[in-house]
Amino acid sequence: MTKPRATPPGEEIKPLVEVPPLLLNPILEDQGAYPLLRLDERRRELEERGVETFDFGTGDPREPTDALIRQALREGVTETSRYPTTTGKRELREAFAGWMGRRHGVTLDPGTEVLPAAGSKEAIFHAPLAFLHPSHGRRGVAYGTPGYPVYERGTLFAGGEARPVELDEGDGFLLQTGAVDPGETRILWINYPHNPTGATATYEYLERAAAFCREHEILLFSDECYNDLYSGKPPPSILEVTKERTLAFCSLSKRSGMTGYRSAMMAGDPELIAALKKLRPSIGVASQAFVQDAATAAWNDDEHVERRRRIFDEKRTLFTRFFGRIGLKYLPTDASFYLWVAVPGAFAGDDEAYAMRLLEEGIVVAPGRSFGIGGGGYVRVALVPGLEECGRAIERWERLSG
Ligand SMILES: Cc1ncc(COP(=O)(O)O)c(C=O)c1O
């Protein structure tokens, strides 16, 4: 055996072959550093020191998933395992169509107008892949900002051109189609009830958005993830207005407390659904059969959702009364589980500084800037912790305002 040759002290070890730098998709390179690193680090420090924290940062509520849904999941686990199909089980598509009928008065053909997804995040991310191509004259995808970041990500990875439209408090954070250039736009995303602001759209607004898209041959994609969480008038679906060149993206994550199950539905124009049916087998994102069974139980039942609505309403009332008492400005809403709060004057509009100060009291909120341009100057409060915890967090928050 030959002994490995020792490198003389002070001499650099040279690799035998030069390893070229790893080339990444430039979209990954351009993503930049995670903007909330400082907040995350400070939170970890506090938690390590044993400081109790209250997480109003991520939109993942703690309420238990209804027993009926968990039971359906357990019963769905079979002895042998088979690949699920892209189109999913007929019962699931029928259950969803049944909900659309009860909730929105919309009739859907479960065979041609409905398609399941493994959560709406992947559905939103992948959808542009079916409808954009470098050879197309129009590759722009418009979406509101601040907003859910996946509209942009999905656009860029599909080779599209991201066209953020800044939302304004004066317009109730409703995306103004006047700011969308029809000459370059192929897809328009809307999202009401809106993350992060909780803004809601009227039927008339949806009618105007649909008319604009029809006139300019733009595909209209409506992210309706929060549609079933409201305490006043039920928010409308775009499908109540039209199905033509339109899709609604609906999810069980928030409606039924199933964020960990990964189950959502796309519905609308059969031509668009047919295109997605062609695309999605290449991606392989069909939900497990037992998740589909749980999802079927969830879409078939509205009572557990009514109970969830009441819980979020109680939390919302608790916080809006508190904000009113201490004079914090927020966007009034009765839908979603978010409150969009203007940073108080003492922080001169610096949402990160305000979030950092709240963190010192153990309260975690999301600085508005993390939702894109136009989000600065606000923080998002996700009504995620339980009611009792919300009460304790308010006591801490009050200390800061006093
Ligand atoms: C606006 C919006 N759309 C879609 C999603 C994705 O939800 P899911 O993938 O859990 O269905 C979220 C999650 O927070 C969201 O806020």
Coordinates of C-alpha atoms and ligand atoms in Angstrom, one line a residue:
M1 CA 0.0 0.0 0.0
T2 CA 1.3 3.5 -0.8
K3 CA 1.1 6.0 1.9
P4 CA -0.8 9.2 1.1
R5 CA 1.7 11.9 0.4
A6 CA 1.6 14.6 3.1
T7 CA 1.2 18.2 1.8
P8 CA 4.1 20.3 3.0
P9 CA 3.1 22.8 5.6
G10 CA 1.9 26.1 4.2
E11 CA 1.2 24.6 0.8
E12 CA -2.4 24.8 -0.6
I13 CA -4.1 21.4 -1.3
K14 CA -4.9 21.5 -5.0
P15 CA -7.8 19.4 -6.4
L16 CA -6.7 16.9 -9.0
V17 CA -9.4 18.1 -11.4
E18 CA -10.9 21.7 -11.4
V19 CA -14.6 21.4 -10.4
P20 CA -16.5 23.9 -12.5
P21 CA -19.0 26.1 -10.6
L22 CA -22.5 24.6 -10.4
L23 CA -24.8 26.3 -12.8
L24 CA -28.2 26.9 -11.4
N25 CA -31.4 28.0 -13.0
P26 CA -30.9 31.8 -12.9
I27 CA -34.4 32.2 -11.4
L28 CA -33.1 30.4 -8.3
E29 CA -30.0 32.7 -8.2
D30 CA -32.2 35.8 -8.5
Q31 CA -34.4 34.8 -5.6
G32 CA -32.0 36.6 -3.2
A33 CA -31.6 36.2 0.5
Y34 CA -34.6 35.4 2.6
P35 CA -35.7 38.9 3.7
L36 CA -36.8 38.1 7.3
L37 CA -33.6 36.4 8.4
R38 CA -33.0 38.9 11.3
L39 CA -36.5 38.4 12.7
D40 CA -36.1 34.6 12.5
E41 CA -32.8 34.7 14.2
R42 CA -34.0 36.9 17.0
R43 CA -37.1 34.6 17.5
R44 CA -34.8 31.6 17.8
E45 CA -32.7 33.4 20.4
L46 CA -35.8 34.3 22.5
E47 CA -37.2 30.8 22.3
E48 CA -33.9 29.3 23.3
R49 CA -34.0 31.6 26.4
G50 CA -37.4 30.2 27.2
V51 CA -39.4 33.3 26.3
E52 CA -43.0 32.3 25.3
T53 CA -43.8 33.3 21.7
F54 CA -47.2 33.8 20.1
D55 CA -47.0 33.0 16.4
F56 CA -49.3 35.2 14.3
G57 CA -46.7 35.0 11.4
T58 CA -47.6 32.0 9.3
G59 CA -51.1 31.2 8.0
D60 CA -51.4 27.8 9.5
P61 CA -54.1 27.7 12.2
R62 CA -53.9 25.4 15.2
E63 CA -57.5 24.3 15.4
P64 CA -57.8 20.5 15.1
T65 CA -58.9 18.9 11.8
D66 CA -62.5 17.7 12.2
A67 CA -62.8 14.1 13.4
L68 CA -64.9 13.1 10.4
I69 CA -62.1 14.0 8.1
R70 CA -59.4 12.2 10.1
Q71 CA -61.6 9.1 10.2
A72 CA -62.1 9.2 6.4
L73 CA -58.3 9.4 6.0
R74 CA -57.7 6.4 8.3
E75 CA -60.4 4.4 6.5
G76 CA -58.9 5.2 3.2
V77 CA -55.6 3.5 3.9
T78 CA -55.7 0.3 1.9
E79 CA -53.6 -2.9 2.3
T80 CA -52.1 -2.5 -1.2
S81 CA -51.0 0.7 -2.7
R82 CA -51.6 2.0 -6.3
Y83 CA -50.6 5.1 -8.1
P84 CA -53.3 7.7 -7.9
T85 CA -54.5 9.2 -11.2
T86 CA -54.2 12.8 -12.2
T87 CA -58.0 13.2 -12.5
G88 CA -58.5 11.7 -9.0
K89 CA -61.5 9.8 -7.8
R90 CA -64.9 10.5 -9.2
E91 CA -66.4 10.7 -5.7
L92 CA -63.9 13.6 -4.9
R93 CA -64.8 15.5 -8.0
E94 CA -68.5 15.0 -7.3
A95 CA -68.1 16.1 -3.7
F96 CA -66.4 19.3 -4.8
A97 CA -69.0 20.0 -7.5
G98 CA -71.7 19.5 -4.8
W99 CA -70.0 22.1 -2.6
M100 CA -69.7 24.5 -5.5
G101 CA -73.5 24.1 -6.1
R102 CA -74.4 24.6 -2.4
R103 CA -72.0 27.4 -1.7
H104 CA -71.9 29.3 -5.0
G105 CA -74.9 28.1 -7.0
V106 CA -72.6 27.0 -9.8
T107 CA -73.1 23.7 -11.6
L108 CA -69.9 21.9 -12.6
D109 CA -69.5 18.8 -14.6
P110 CA -67.2 16.6 -12.4
G111 CA -65.9 14.8 -15.5
T112 CA -64.7 17.8 -17.5
E113 CA -64.7 21.0 -15.3
V114 CA -62.9 19.8 -12.1
L115 CA -59.4 18.6 -11.4
P116 CA -57.8 17.9 -8.0
A117 CA -54.4 19.1 -6.9
A118 CA -52.0 18.4 -4.1
G119 CA -52.7 21.7 -2.4
S120 CA -53.4 25.0 -4.3
K121 CA -49.7 26.1 -4.0
E122 CA -48.5 23.5 -6.5
A123 CA -51.6 24.1 -8.7
I124 CA -50.9 27.8 -8.8
F125 CA -47.2 27.3 -9.4
H126 CA -47.7 24.8 -12.2
A127 CA -50.7 26.3 -14.1
P128 CA -48.7 28.8 -16.2
L129 CA -46.7 25.9 -17.6
A130 CA -49.8 24.8 -19.6
F131 CA -50.5 28.1 -21.1
L132 CA -47.2 30.0 -21.7
H133 CA -44.5 29.4 -24.3
P134 CA -41.5 31.5 -25.5
S135 CA -43.1 31.5 -29.0
H136 CA -46.2 33.3 -27.8
G137 CA -46.5 37.0 -28.4
R138 CA -47.9 37.6 -24.9
R139 CA -46.2 36.0 -22.0
G140 CA -47.1 38.5 -19.2
V141 CA -48.7 37.3 -16.0
A142 CA -50.3 40.0 -13.9
Y143 CA -51.0 39.7 -10.2
G144 CA -51.4 42.0 -7.2
T145 CA -48.7 43.0 -4.9
P146 CA -48.5 42.7 -1.9
G147 CA -49.7 39.2 -2.5
Y148 CA -49.0 35.5 -2.4
P149 CA -45.5 35.0 -3.9
V150 CA -46.3 31.9 -5.9
Y151 CA -48.0 33.7 -8.8
E152 CA -44.6 35.3 -9.5
R153 CA -42.5 32.1 -9.0
G154 CA -44.8 30.0 -11.2
T155 CA -44.7 32.7 -13.9
L156 CA -40.9 32.9 -14.0
F157 CA -40.2 29.2 -13.9
A158 CA -42.6 28.8 -16.8
G159 CA -40.7 31.3 -18.9
G160 CA -43.3 34.0 -18.5
E161 CA -42.9 37.7 -17.7
A162 CA -44.0 38.7 -14.2
R163 CA -46.2 41.8 -14.2
P164 CA -46.9 42.8 -10.6
V165 CA -49.7 45.4 -10.1
E166 CA -49.4 47.4 -7.0
L167 CA -52.5 47.3 -4.9
D168 CA -53.6 50.4 -3.1
E169 CA -55.4 50.9 0.2
G170 CA -57.5 53.7 -1.5
D171 CA -59.0 51.0 -3.8
G172 CA -59.6 48.6 -1.0
F173 CA -56.6 46.6 -2.3
L174 CA -58.6 45.5 -5.3
L175 CA -56.5 45.0 -8.3
Q176 CA -57.3 47.7 -10.9
T177 CA -57.5 46.2 -14.4
G178 CA -56.6 49.7 -15.7
A179 CA -53.1 49.0 -14.5
V180 CA -52.9 45.8 -16.5
D181 CA -51.4 46.1 -20.0
P182 CA -53.6 43.9 -22.3
G183 CA -51.0 44.0 -25.1
E184 CA -48.6 41.9 -23.1
T185 CA -50.8 40.0 -20.6
R186 CA -51.8 36.4 -21.1
I187 CA -52.9 35.5 -17.5
L188 CA -54.4 37.6 -14.7
W189 CA -54.4 36.3 -11.2
I190 CA -56.8 37.7 -8.6
N191 CA -57.1 36.6 -5.0
Y192 CA -60.1 37.6 -2.9
P193 CA -60.5 37.2 0.1
H194 CA -56.9 38.5 -0.2
N195 CA -53.7 37.3 1.4
P196 CA -52.2 39.3 3.1
T197 CA -54.8 42.1 3.6
G198 CA -58.0 40.2 4.0
A199 CA -59.7 42.5 1.4
T200 CA -62.8 41.0 -0.3
A201 CA -64.2 41.6 -3.7
T202 CA -67.9 42.1 -4.6
Y203 CA -69.7 40.2 -7.4
E204 CA -69.6 43.5 -9.4
Y205 CA -65.9 43.7 -9.1
L206 CA -65.5 40.1 -10.4
E207 CA -67.9 41.0 -13.2
R208 CA -65.7 43.9 -14.2
A209 CA -62.5 41.8 -14.0
A210 CA -64.1 39.0 -16.1
A211 CA -65.3 41.5 -18.7
F212 CA -61.8 43.0 -19.0
C213 CA -60.3 39.6 -19.5
R214 CA -62.9 38.5 -22.0
E215 CA -62.4 41.7 -24.1
H216 CA -58.6 41.2 -24.2
E217 CA -58.4 37.4 -24.4
I218 CA -56.7 37.1 -21.0
L219 CA -57.0 33.9 -19.0
L220 CA -58.5 34.8 -15.6
F221 CA -57.3 32.7 -12.7
S222 CA -58.9 33.3 -9.3
D223 CA -57.3 32.1 -6.2
E224 CA -60.2 31.4 -3.8
C225 CA -58.3 29.7 -1.0
Y226 CA -60.1 31.8 1.7
N227 CA -63.6 31.8 0.2
D228 CA -65.2 29.8 2.9
L229 CA -63.8 31.8 5.8
Y230 CA -66.1 34.8 6.4
S231 CA -68.5 36.1 9.0
G232 CA -70.6 38.5 6.9
K233 CA -71.8 38.1 3.4
P234 CA -70.2 35.0 1.8
P235 CA -67.6 36.0 -0.8
P236 CA -68.5 35.2 -4.4
S237 CA -66.6 32.9 -6.7
I238 CA -65.5 34.0 -10.1
L239 CA -67.3 31.0 -11.5
E240 CA -70.6 32.7 -10.5
V241 CA -69.8 35.2 -13.1
T242 CA -68.3 33.1 -15.9
K243 CA -66.4 29.9 -16.7
E244 CA -65.2 31.1 -20.0
R245 CA -61.4 31.1 -20.1
T246 CA -61.5 31.2 -16.3
L247 CA -60.4 28.9 -13.5
A248 CA -61.0 29.0 -9.8
F249 CA -58.4 27.5 -7.4
C250 CA -60.1 26.3 -4.2
S251 CA -58.3 24.7 -1.3
L252 CA -59.2 22.6 1.8
S253 CA -56.2 23.9 3.7
K254 CA -57.9 26.9 5.3
R255 CA -61.5 25.9 4.9
S256 CA -61.2 22.6 6.6
G257 CA -57.9 22.9 8.6
M258 CA -56.1 20.5 6.3
T259 CA -52.9 22.4 5.5
G260 CA -50.9 19.2 6.1
Y261 CA -53.1 17.0 3.9
R262 CA -52.3 18.9 0.6
S263 CA -55.6 18.9 -1.2
A264 CA -57.2 21.5 -3.5
M265 CA -59.3 21.8 -6.6
M266 CA -59.1 23.6 -9.9
A267 CA -62.4 24.2 -11.7
G268 CA -63.9 26.1 -14.6
D269 CA -63.5 26.2 -18.4
P270 CA -63.4 22.6 -19.7
E271 CA -60.8 23.6 -22.3
L272 CA -58.4 24.9 -19.6
I273 CA -59.1 21.9 -17.4
A274 CA -58.3 19.6 -20.5
A275 CA -55.0 21.4 -20.9
L276 CA -54.1 20.8 -17.2
K277 CA -55.1 17.2 -17.6
K278 CA -52.5 16.9 -20.3
L279 CA -49.8 18.7 -18.3
R280 CA -50.1 17.3 -14.9
P281 CA -49.2 13.6 -15.5
S282 CA -45.7 14.9 -16.4
I283 CA -45.4 16.5 -13.0
G284 CA -46.9 13.7 -11.0
V285 CA -48.7 15.6 -8.3
A286 CA -51.9 13.6 -7.8
S287 CA -52.9 13.3 -4.1
Q288 CA -52.7 10.0 -2.3
A289 CA -56.0 8.0 -2.5
F290 CA -56.5 8.2 1.3
V291 CA -56.1 12.0 1.2
Q292 CA -58.7 12.1 -1.6
D293 CA -61.0 10.2 0.7
A294 CA -60.5 12.7 3.5
A295 CA -61.0 15.5 1.0
T296 CA -64.2 14.0 -0.2
A297 CA -65.5 13.9 3.4
A298 CA -64.4 17.5 3.9
W299 CA -66.2 18.9 0.7
N300 CA -69.3 16.9 1.6
D301 CA -69.6 18.6 5.0
D302 CA -70.3 22.2 5.8
E303 CA -70.9 22.0 9.6
H304 CA -67.2 21.8 10.6
V305 CA -66.6 24.9 8.4
E306 CA -69.3 26.8 10.2
R307 CA -67.6 26.0 13.5
R308 CA -64.3 27.2 12.1
R309 CA -65.9 30.4 10.9
R310 CA -67.2 31.1 14.4
I311 CA -63.8 30.6 15.9
F312 CA -62.0 33.0 13.5
D313 CA -64.8 35.5 13.9
E314 CA -64.3 35.4 17.7
K315 CA -60.5 35.9 17.3
R316 CA -61.1 38.7 14.7
T317 CA -63.5 40.5 17.0
L318 CA -61.0 40.2 20.0
F319 CA -58.2 41.8 17.9
T320 CA -60.2 44.5 16.2
R321 CA -61.7 45.7 19.5
F322 CA -58.2 45.8 20.9
F323 CA -56.8 47.7 17.9
G324 CA -59.7 50.1 18.2
R325 CA -59.0 50.6 21.9
I326 CA -55.3 51.4 21.3
G327 CA -55.9 53.3 18.1
L328 CA -54.1 51.0 15.7
K329 CA -55.3 51.4 12.1
Y330 CA -56.3 48.1 10.3
L331 CA -58.2 47.2 7.2
P332 CA -61.7 46.2 8.2
T333 CA -62.6 42.8 7.0
D334 CA -64.9 39.9 7.8
A335 CA -63.2 37.3 5.7
S336 CA -59.9 35.2 5.6
F337 CA -58.1 35.0 8.9
Y338 CA -55.7 37.9 8.4
L339 CA -55.6 41.4 9.7
W340 CA -53.6 44.0 7.9
V341 CA -52.4 46.6 10.4
A342 CA -50.8 49.9 9.6
V343 CA -47.5 50.4 11.5
P344 CA -48.0 53.1 14.2
G345 CA -46.5 56.5 13.8
A346 CA -43.7 56.0 16.3
F347 CA -42.1 53.5 13.9
A348 CA -42.3 55.8 10.9
G349 CA -43.7 53.2 8.6
D350 CA -40.9 50.7 9.3
D351 CA -42.8 47.4 9.3
E352 CA -39.7 45.3 10.1
A353 CA -38.8 47.5 13.1
Y354 CA -42.3 47.2 14.4
A355 CA -42.3 43.5 13.9
M356 CA -39.0 43.3 15.7
R357 CA -40.4 45.3 18.6
L358 CA -43.4 43.1 18.9
L359 CA -41.1 40.1 18.9
E360 CA -39.4 41.4 22.0
E361 CA -42.9 40.9 23.7
G362 CA -43.0 37.4 22.2
I363 CA -45.5 38.4 19.4
V364 CA -44.6 37.1 15.9
V365 CA -46.2 39.0 13.0
A366 CA -45.2 39.2 9.3
P367 CA -43.8 42.5 8.1
G368 CA -45.8 43.7 5.1
R369 CA -42.7 44.0 2.9
S370 CA -42.3 40.2 2.9
F371 CA -45.4 40.1 0.6
G372 CA -43.8 42.3 -2.0
I373 CA -43.9 45.8 -3.3
G374 CA -46.6 47.9 -1.6
G375 CA -46.6 45.8 1.6
G376 CA -44.2 48.1 3.5
G377 CA -45.7 50.1 6.3
Y378 CA -48.0 47.3 7.4
V379 CA -47.8 44.1 9.4
R380 CA -50.0 41.0 8.8
V381 CA -51.5 39.3 11.8
A382 CA -52.6 35.8 11.0
L383 CA -55.2 34.7 13.6
V384 CA -53.5 31.4 14.1
P385 CA -53.1 30.7 17.8
G386 CA -56.1 29.5 19.9
L387 CA -58.5 32.0 21.5
E388 CA -57.0 31.8 24.9
E389 CA -53.5 32.4 23.5
C390 CA -54.8 35.4 21.5
G391 CA -56.0 36.9 24.7
R392 CA -52.6 36.5 26.4
A393 CA -50.8 37.9 23.3
I394 CA -53.1 41.0 23.5
E395 CA -52.1 41.6 27.1
R396 CA -48.4 41.6 25.9
W397 CA -49.2 43.8 22.9
E398 CA -51.0 46.3 25.2
R399 CA -47.8 46.6 27.3
L400 CA -46.0 47.9 24.3
S401 CA -48.7 50.4 23.4
G402 CA -48.9 51.8 27.0
Ligands
LIG1 C1 -53.5 33.2 -1.3 C2 -53.1 31.8 -1.1 N1 -53.2 31.0 -2.1 C3 -52.8 29.7 -2.0 C4 -52.2 29.2 -0.9 C5 -51.8 27.8 -0.8 O1 -52.6 27.0 0.0 P1 -52.5 25.4 -0.1 O2 -51.4 25.1 -1.0 O3 -52.3 25.0 1.3 O4 -53.8 25.0 -0.7 C6 -52.1 30.1 0.2 C7 -51.4 29.6 1.5 O5 -51.1 30.3 2.4 C8 -52.5 31.4 0.1 O6 -52.4 32.3 1.1

